[in-house]
Coordinates of C-alpha atoms in Angstrom, one line a residue:
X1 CA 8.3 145.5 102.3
X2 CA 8.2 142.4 100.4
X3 CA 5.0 140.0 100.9
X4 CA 7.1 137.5 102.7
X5 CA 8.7 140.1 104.8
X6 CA 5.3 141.0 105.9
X7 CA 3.7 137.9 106.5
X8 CA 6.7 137.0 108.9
X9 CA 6.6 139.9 110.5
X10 CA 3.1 139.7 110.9
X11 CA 3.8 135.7 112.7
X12 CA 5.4 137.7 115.6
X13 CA 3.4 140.9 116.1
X14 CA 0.3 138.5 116.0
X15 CA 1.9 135.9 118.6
X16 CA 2.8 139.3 121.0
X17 CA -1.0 140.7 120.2
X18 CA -2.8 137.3 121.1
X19 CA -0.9 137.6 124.7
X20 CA -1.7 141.1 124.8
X21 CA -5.5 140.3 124.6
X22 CA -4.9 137.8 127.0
X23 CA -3.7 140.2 129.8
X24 CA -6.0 142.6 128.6
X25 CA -9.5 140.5 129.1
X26 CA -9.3 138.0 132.3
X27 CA -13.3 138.8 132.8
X28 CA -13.7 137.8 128.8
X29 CA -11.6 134.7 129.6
X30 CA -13.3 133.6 132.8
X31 CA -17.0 133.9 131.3
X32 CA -15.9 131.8 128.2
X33 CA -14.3 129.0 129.9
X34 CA -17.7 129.1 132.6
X35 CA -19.8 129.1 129.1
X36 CA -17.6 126.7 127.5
X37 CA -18.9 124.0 130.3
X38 CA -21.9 123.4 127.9
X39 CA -21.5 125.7 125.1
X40 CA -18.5 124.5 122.8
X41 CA -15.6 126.8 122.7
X42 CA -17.7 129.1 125.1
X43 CA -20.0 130.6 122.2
X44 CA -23.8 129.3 121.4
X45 CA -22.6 129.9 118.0
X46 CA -19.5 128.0 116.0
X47 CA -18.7 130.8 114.1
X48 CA -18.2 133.2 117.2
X49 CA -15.3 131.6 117.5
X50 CA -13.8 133.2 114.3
X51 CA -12.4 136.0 115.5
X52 CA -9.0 134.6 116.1
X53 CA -8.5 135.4 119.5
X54 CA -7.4 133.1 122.0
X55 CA -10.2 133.0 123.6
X56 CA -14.1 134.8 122.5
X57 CA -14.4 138.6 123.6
X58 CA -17.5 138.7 125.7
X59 CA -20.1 141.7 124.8
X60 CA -21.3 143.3 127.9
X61 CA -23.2 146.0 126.3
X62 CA -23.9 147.5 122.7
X63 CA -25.0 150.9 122.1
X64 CA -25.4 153.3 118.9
X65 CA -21.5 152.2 117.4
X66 CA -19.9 151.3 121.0
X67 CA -19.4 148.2 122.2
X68 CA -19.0 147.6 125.7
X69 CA -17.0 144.1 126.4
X70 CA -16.9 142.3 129.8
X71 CA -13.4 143.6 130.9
X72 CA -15.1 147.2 130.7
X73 CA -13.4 148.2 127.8
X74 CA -15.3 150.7 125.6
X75 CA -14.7 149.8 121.5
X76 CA -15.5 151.6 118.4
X77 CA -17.7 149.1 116.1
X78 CA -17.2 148.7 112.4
X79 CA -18.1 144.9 112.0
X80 CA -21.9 146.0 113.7
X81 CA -22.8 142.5 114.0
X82 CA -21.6 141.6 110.3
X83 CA -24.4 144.0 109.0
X84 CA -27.0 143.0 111.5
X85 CA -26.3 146.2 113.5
X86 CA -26.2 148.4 110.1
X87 CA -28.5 151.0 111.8
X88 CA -26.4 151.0 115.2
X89 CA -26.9 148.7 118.1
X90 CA -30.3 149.1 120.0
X91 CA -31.7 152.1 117.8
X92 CA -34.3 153.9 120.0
X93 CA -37.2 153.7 117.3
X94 CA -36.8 149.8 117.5
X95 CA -36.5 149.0 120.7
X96 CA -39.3 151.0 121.6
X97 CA -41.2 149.6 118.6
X98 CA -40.4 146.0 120.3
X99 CA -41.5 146.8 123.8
X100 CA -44.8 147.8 122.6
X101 CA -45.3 145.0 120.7
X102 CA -44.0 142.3 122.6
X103 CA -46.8 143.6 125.7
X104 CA -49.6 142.1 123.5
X105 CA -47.6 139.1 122.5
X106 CA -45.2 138.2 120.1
X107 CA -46.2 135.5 117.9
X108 CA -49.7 134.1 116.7
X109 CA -49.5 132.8 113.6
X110 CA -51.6 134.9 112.0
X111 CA -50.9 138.8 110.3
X112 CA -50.6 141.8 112.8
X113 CA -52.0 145.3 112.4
X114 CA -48.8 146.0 111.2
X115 CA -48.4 144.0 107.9
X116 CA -50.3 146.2 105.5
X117 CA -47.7 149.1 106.3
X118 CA -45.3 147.1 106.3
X119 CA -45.9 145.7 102.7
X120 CA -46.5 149.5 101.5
X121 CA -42.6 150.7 103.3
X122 CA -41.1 147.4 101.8
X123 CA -42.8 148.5 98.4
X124 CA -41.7 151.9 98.3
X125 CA -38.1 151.4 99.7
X126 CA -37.3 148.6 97.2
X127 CA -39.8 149.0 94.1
X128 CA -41.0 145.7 94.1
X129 CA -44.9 145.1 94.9
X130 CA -45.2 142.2 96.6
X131 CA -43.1 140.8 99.8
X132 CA -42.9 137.4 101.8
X133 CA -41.2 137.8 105.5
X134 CA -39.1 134.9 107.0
X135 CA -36.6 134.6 109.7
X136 CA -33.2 135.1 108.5
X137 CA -31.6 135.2 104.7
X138 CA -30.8 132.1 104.3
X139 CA -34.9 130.9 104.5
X140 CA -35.0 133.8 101.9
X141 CA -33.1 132.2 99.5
X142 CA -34.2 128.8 100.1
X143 CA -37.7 130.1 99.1
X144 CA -36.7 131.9 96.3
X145 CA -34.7 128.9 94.9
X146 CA -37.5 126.7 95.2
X147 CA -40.0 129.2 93.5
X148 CA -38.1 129.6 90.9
X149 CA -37.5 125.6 90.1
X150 CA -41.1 125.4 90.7
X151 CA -42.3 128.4 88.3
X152 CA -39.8 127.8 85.3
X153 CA -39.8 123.3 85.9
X154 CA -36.5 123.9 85.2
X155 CA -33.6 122.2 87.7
X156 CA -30.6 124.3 88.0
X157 CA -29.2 127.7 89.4
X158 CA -26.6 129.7 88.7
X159 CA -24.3 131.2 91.2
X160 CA -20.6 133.3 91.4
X161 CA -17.7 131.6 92.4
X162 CA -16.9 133.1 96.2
X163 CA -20.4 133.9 96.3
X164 CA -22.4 133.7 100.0
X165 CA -26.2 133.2 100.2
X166 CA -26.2 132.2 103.7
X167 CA -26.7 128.1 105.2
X168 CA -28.4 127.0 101.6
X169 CA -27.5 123.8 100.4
X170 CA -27.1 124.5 97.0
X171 CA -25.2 127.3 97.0
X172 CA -21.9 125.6 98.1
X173 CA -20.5 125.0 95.4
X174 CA -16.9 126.7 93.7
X175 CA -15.2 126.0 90.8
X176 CA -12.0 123.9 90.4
X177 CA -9.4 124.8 88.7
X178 CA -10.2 123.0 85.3
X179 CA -13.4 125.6 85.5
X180 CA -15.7 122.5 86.6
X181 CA -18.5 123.2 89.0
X182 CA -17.7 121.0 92.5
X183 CA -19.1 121.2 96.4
X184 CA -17.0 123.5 98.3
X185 CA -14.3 121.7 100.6
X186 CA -14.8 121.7 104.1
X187 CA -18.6 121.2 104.4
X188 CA -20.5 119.0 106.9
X189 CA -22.3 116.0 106.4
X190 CA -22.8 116.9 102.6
X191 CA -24.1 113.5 101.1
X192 CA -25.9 115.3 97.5
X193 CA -23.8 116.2 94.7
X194 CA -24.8 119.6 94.5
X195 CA -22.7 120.4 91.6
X196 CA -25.2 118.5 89.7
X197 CA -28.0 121.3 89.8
X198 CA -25.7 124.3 90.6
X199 CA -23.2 125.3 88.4
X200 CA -20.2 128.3 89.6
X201 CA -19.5 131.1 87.3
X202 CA -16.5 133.5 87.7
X203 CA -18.4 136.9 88.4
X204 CA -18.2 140.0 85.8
X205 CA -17.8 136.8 83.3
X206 CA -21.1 137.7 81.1
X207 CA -19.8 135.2 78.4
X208 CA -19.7 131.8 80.8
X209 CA -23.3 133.5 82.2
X210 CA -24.4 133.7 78.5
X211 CA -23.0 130.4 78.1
X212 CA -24.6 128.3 80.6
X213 CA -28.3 129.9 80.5
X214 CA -28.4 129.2 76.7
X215 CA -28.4 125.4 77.8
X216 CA -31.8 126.2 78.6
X217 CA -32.0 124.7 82.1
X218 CA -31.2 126.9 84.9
X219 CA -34.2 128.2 86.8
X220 CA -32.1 131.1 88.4
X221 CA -29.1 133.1 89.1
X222 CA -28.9 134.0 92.5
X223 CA -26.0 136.8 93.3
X224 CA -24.8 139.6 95.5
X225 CA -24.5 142.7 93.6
X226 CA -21.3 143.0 94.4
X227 CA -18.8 139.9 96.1
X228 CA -19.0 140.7 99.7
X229 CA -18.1 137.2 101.5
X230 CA -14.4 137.2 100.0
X231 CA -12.4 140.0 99.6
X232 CA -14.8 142.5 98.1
X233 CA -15.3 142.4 94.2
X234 CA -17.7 144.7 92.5
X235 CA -19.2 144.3 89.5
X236 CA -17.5 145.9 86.3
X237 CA -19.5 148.3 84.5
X238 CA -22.4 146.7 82.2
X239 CA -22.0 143.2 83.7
X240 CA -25.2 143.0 86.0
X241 CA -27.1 144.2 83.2
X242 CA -25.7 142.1 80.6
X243 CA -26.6 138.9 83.4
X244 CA -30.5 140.6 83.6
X245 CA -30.3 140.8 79.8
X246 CA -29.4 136.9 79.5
X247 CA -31.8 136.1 81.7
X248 CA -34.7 137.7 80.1
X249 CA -33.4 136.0 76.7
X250 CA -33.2 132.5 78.9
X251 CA -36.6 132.6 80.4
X252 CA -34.3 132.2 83.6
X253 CA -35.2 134.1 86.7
X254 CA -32.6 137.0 88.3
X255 CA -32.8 137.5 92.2
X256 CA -30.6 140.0 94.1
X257 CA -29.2 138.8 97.5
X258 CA -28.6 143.0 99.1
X259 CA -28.1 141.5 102.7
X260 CA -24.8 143.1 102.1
X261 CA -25.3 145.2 99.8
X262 CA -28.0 147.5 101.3
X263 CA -25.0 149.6 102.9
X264 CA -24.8 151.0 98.8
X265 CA -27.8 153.3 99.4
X266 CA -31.5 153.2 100.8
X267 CA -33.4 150.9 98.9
X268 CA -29.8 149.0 98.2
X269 CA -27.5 148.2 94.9
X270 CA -30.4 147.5 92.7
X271 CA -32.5 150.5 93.4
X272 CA -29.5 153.0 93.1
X273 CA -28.1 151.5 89.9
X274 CA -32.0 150.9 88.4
X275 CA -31.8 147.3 88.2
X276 CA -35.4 145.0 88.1
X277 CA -34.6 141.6 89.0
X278 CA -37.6 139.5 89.7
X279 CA -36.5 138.3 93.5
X280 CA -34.9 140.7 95.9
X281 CA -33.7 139.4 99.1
X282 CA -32.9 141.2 102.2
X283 CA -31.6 140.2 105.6
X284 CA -30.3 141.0 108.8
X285 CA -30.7 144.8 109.3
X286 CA -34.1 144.7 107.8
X287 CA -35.7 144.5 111.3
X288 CA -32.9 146.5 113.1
X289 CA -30.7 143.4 114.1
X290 CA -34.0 141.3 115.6
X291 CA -33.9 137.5 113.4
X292 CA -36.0 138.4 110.0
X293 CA -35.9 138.9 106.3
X294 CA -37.8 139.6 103.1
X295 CA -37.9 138.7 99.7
X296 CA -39.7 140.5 97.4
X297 CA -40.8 139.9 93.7
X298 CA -42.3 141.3 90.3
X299 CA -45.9 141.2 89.5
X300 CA -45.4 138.3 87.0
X301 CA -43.6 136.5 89.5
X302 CA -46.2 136.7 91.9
X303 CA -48.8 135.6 89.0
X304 CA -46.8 133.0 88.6
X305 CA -46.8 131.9 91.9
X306 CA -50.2 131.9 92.0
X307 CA -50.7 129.0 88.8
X308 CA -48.0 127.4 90.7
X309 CA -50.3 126.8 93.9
X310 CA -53.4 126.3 91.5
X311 CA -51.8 123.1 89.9
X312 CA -49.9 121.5 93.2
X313 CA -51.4 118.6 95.3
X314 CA -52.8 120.1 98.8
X315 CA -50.3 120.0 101.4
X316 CA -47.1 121.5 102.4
X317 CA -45.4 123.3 100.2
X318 CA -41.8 123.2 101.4
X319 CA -41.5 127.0 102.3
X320 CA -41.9 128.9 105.4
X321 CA -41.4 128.0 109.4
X322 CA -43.7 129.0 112.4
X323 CA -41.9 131.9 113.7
X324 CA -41.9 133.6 110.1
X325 CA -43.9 137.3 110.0
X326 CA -44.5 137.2 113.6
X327 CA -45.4 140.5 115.1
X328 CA -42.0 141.0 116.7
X329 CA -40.4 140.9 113.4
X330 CA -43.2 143.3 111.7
X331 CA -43.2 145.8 114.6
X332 CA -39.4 146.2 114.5
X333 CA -39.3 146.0 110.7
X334 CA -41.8 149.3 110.5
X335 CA -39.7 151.0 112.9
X336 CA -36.5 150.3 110.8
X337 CA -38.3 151.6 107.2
X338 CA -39.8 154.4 108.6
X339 CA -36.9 155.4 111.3
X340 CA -33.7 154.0 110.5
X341 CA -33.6 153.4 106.7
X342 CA -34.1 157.0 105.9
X343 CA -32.1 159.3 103.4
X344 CA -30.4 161.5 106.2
X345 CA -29.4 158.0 107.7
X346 CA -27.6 157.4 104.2
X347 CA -26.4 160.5 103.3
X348 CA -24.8 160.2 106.5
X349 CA -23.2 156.9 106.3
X350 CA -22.1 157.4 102.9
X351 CA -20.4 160.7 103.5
X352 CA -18.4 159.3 106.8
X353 CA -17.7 155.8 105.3
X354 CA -16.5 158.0 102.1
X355 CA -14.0 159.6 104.5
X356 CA -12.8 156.6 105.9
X357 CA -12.1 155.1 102.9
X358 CA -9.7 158.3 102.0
X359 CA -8.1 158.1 105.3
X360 CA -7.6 154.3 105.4
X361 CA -5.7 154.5 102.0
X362 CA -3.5 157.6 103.1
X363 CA -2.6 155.6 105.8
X364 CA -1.7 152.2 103.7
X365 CA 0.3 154.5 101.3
X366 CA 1.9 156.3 104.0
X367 CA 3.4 152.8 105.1
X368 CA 4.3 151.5 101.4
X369 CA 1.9 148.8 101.1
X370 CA 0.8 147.2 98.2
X371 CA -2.6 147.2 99.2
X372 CA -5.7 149.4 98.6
X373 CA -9.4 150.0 99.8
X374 CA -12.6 149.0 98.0
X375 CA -15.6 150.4 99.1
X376 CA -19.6 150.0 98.4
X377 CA -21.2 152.6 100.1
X378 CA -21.2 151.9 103.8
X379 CA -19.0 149.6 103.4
X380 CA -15.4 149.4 102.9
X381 CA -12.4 147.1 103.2
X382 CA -8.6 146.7 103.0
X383 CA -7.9 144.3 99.7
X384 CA -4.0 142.7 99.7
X385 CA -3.4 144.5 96.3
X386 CA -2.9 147.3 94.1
X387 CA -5.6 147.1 91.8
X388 CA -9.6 146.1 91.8
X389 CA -10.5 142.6 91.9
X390 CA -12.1 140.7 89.3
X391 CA -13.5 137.9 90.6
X392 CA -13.8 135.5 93.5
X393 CA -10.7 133.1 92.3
X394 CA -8.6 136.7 92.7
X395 CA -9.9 137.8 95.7
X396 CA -9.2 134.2 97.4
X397 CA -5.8 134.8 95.9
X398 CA -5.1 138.1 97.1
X399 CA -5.5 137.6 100.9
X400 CA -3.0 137.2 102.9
X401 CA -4.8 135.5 105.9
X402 CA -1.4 135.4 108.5
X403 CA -1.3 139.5 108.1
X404 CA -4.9 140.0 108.0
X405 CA -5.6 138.3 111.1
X406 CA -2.5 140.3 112.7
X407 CA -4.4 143.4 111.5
X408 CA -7.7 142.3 113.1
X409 CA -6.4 141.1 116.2
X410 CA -4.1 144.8 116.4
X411 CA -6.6 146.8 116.0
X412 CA -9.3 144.9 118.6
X413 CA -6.7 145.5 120.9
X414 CA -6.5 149.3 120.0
X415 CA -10.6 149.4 120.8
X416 CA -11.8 149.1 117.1
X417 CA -13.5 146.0 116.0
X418 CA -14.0 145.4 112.3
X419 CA -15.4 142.2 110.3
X420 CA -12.8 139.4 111.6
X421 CA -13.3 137.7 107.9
X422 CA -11.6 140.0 106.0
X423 CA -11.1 143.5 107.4
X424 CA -14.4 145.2 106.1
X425 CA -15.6 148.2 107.8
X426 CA -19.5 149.3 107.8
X427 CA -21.0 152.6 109.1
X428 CA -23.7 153.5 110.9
X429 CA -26.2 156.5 111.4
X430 CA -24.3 156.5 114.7
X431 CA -21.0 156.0 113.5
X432 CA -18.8 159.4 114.5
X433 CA -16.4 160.7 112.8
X434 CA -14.4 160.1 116.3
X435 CA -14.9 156.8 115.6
X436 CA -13.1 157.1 112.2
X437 CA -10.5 158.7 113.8
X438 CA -9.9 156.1 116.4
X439 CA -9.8 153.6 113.6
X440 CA -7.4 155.1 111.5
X441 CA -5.2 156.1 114.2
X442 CA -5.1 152.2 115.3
X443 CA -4.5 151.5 111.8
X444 CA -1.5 153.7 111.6
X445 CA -0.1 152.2 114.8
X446 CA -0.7 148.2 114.0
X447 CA 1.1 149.1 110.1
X448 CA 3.8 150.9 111.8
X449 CA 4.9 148.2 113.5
X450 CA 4.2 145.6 110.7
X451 CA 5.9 147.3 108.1
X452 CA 8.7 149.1 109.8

């Protein structure tokens, strides 16, 4: 089937599938418009709203890898909260970890009993010595972008076109198609140029890396190890060494954003491929789905940080909120190092999401589609073409967003939910392989009546 073929064939099965969801959720419906009376679009966030359904699917209950929606419908859970679930929904380690904290009160201030093992699991998982908690990613990277400025005096950062660091101003930025650095289309109430002190690389491009850092000004490059925010791009062979390498020669700083990229393996992308960037951030799973995240850094970085505080005028600093390292976070954090993020959890994952990556492209080829599946671990997705993606101009170009919404939308009505962004699957420790089969067979069903 030709690519127009299948995107107008995918017009009509996804006009058929939206009023099949309708008759199939009135209780979803009827909670969202009651919501929707102070809640905009019935969601307390925007983006809950990107599912493309006609209305938002109401969760009534989410266990291990099952959701359980409002209409009573039971559903097999590959999206996992976009990574946030990574160890399953409401592990039993965690939740009991956070109902014996929260009885002697969940925030003070000040460091729990917990935050010395903490620091040692966050050590041994990732390899990095010293560690700084906030509440979600994007205060990660925020930090990290400003330590870095503030260690080297140097203005700029370095990101990858299609790149996603979470809500930080200066990493919206792409590249237009004369290869200049401009703010990304679409934001709101953006007033700062911040193509002025970002500049937007192609990823697995080591020469424009090379080329920018030799100017001598950019404080760091902040990436994924692999594009995970587009469809999924991973890093050719030598290229994320050859970045470390020009940043070393640079005297620019490296950090690693695995909030993704901790499906590769336990202790994530960089530990499994023996990378040693100065900055490592990690998000949402780290505390088993409850609002935190870490960065960690080198020795010299943490030296570093040190002068920096030395030299600077009392007063604040421009990092950090209230709610950061709270003994919620900490308790639930240990439980998810020590419980959750174990080996058996990964060989585990790794050998199921393996499987589903086999089946998933049997099933594409079975139908004729020029399409294929890229997977990173845990983690796997259906990319619109034939061959791997290069970088994050390609993967906007490859998707199809009219058939993959028609996908998404077939196989939530089939009980499966994956990402809504772009198809990507993620596997749990209580992911069955069941739950694989349920996929694939909902896969097989929604392609045969696309590409028929």
């Amino acid at each position: 089937m030709t690519p127009t073929a299948l995107s107008e064939r995918a017009a009509a099965f996804l006009m058929s599938e939206r009023a099949r969801f309708i008759d199939r959720n009135p209780a979803s419906r009827a909670l969202a418009e009651a919501a929707g009376r102070h809640f905009p679009g019935g969601v307390p966030l925007h983006w809950m709203k990107d599912w493309g359904t006609p209305f938002p699917l109401v969760v009534a209950r989410a266990t291990g890898a099952d959701l359980t929606d409002a209409d009573g419908h039971g559903l097999a859970d590959f999206c996992l909260g976009d990574t946030g679930a990574m160890f399953g929904h409401a592990p039993p380690p965690v939740v009991a970890a956070i109902a014996a904290a929260a009885e002697g009160g969940l925030t003070a201030m000040l460091p729990s009993t917990e935050t010395a093992v903490v620091g040692d699991l966050l050590a041994e998982t990732f390899a990095l010595p010293y560690w700084q908690v906030t509440q979600t990613a994007s205060d990660a990277n925020r930090a990290v972008i400003r330590w870095a400025r503030a260690i080297t005096g140097r203005p700029r950062i370095l990101v990858f076109e299609g790149c996603y660091h979470g809500q930080v101003d200066d990493v919206f930025v792409t590249r237009a198609l004369d290869g200049r650095t401009v703010v990304r289309p679409g934001l709101l109430g953006q007033v700062a140029d911040i193509a002025a002190t970002t500049v937007c690389c192609p990823f697995n491009d080591p020469a424009a890396v090379a080329a920018e850092l030799a100017r001598g000004d950019v404080a760091l490059v902040l990436t994924e190890p692999a594009l995970t925010n587009t469809a999924m791009v991973l890093p050719a062979p030598g290229f994320l060494d050859a970045v470390a390498d020009a940043c070393r020669a640079a005297g620019t700083l490296l950090c690693l954003d695995e909030t993704h990229t901790i499906s590769t393996a336990r202790g994530g992308y960089a530990r499994a491929h023996g990378l040693a960037p100065d900055f490592l951030v990690v998000g949402k799973p780290i505390a088993g789905g409850l609002p935190a995240a870490v960065f960690g850094f080198t020795a010299a970085v943490e030296a570093a940080m040190q002068a920096v505080d030395a030299r600077r005028p009392a007063g604040y600093s421009g990092i950090g909120t209230t709610l950061s390292g709270n003994r919620l976070q900490l308790a639930a954090m240990r439980a998810t190092l020590e419980a959750m993020m174990t080996p058996a959890a990964y060989d585990h994952m790794l050998a199921l999401s393996a499987r589903l990556a086999d089946d998933v492209s049997a099933v594409i080829a079975r139908h004729g589609l020029p399409w294929s599946v890229t997977r990173l671990g845990a983690r796997a997705e259906i990319v619109h073409s034939t061959a791997p993606l290069r970088d994050g101009a390609e993967a906007a170009a490859s998707i199809d967003h009219g058939v993959e919404s028609a996908v998404h939308l077939g196989l939530l009505n089939r009980g499966v939910v994956v990402t809504p962004f772009h198809n990507m699957t993620l596997v749990s420790p209580a992911t069955r392989p069941d739950h694989v089969d349920r996929l694939v067979a909902a896969l097989d069903d929604v392609l045969s009546l696309l590409a028929r």
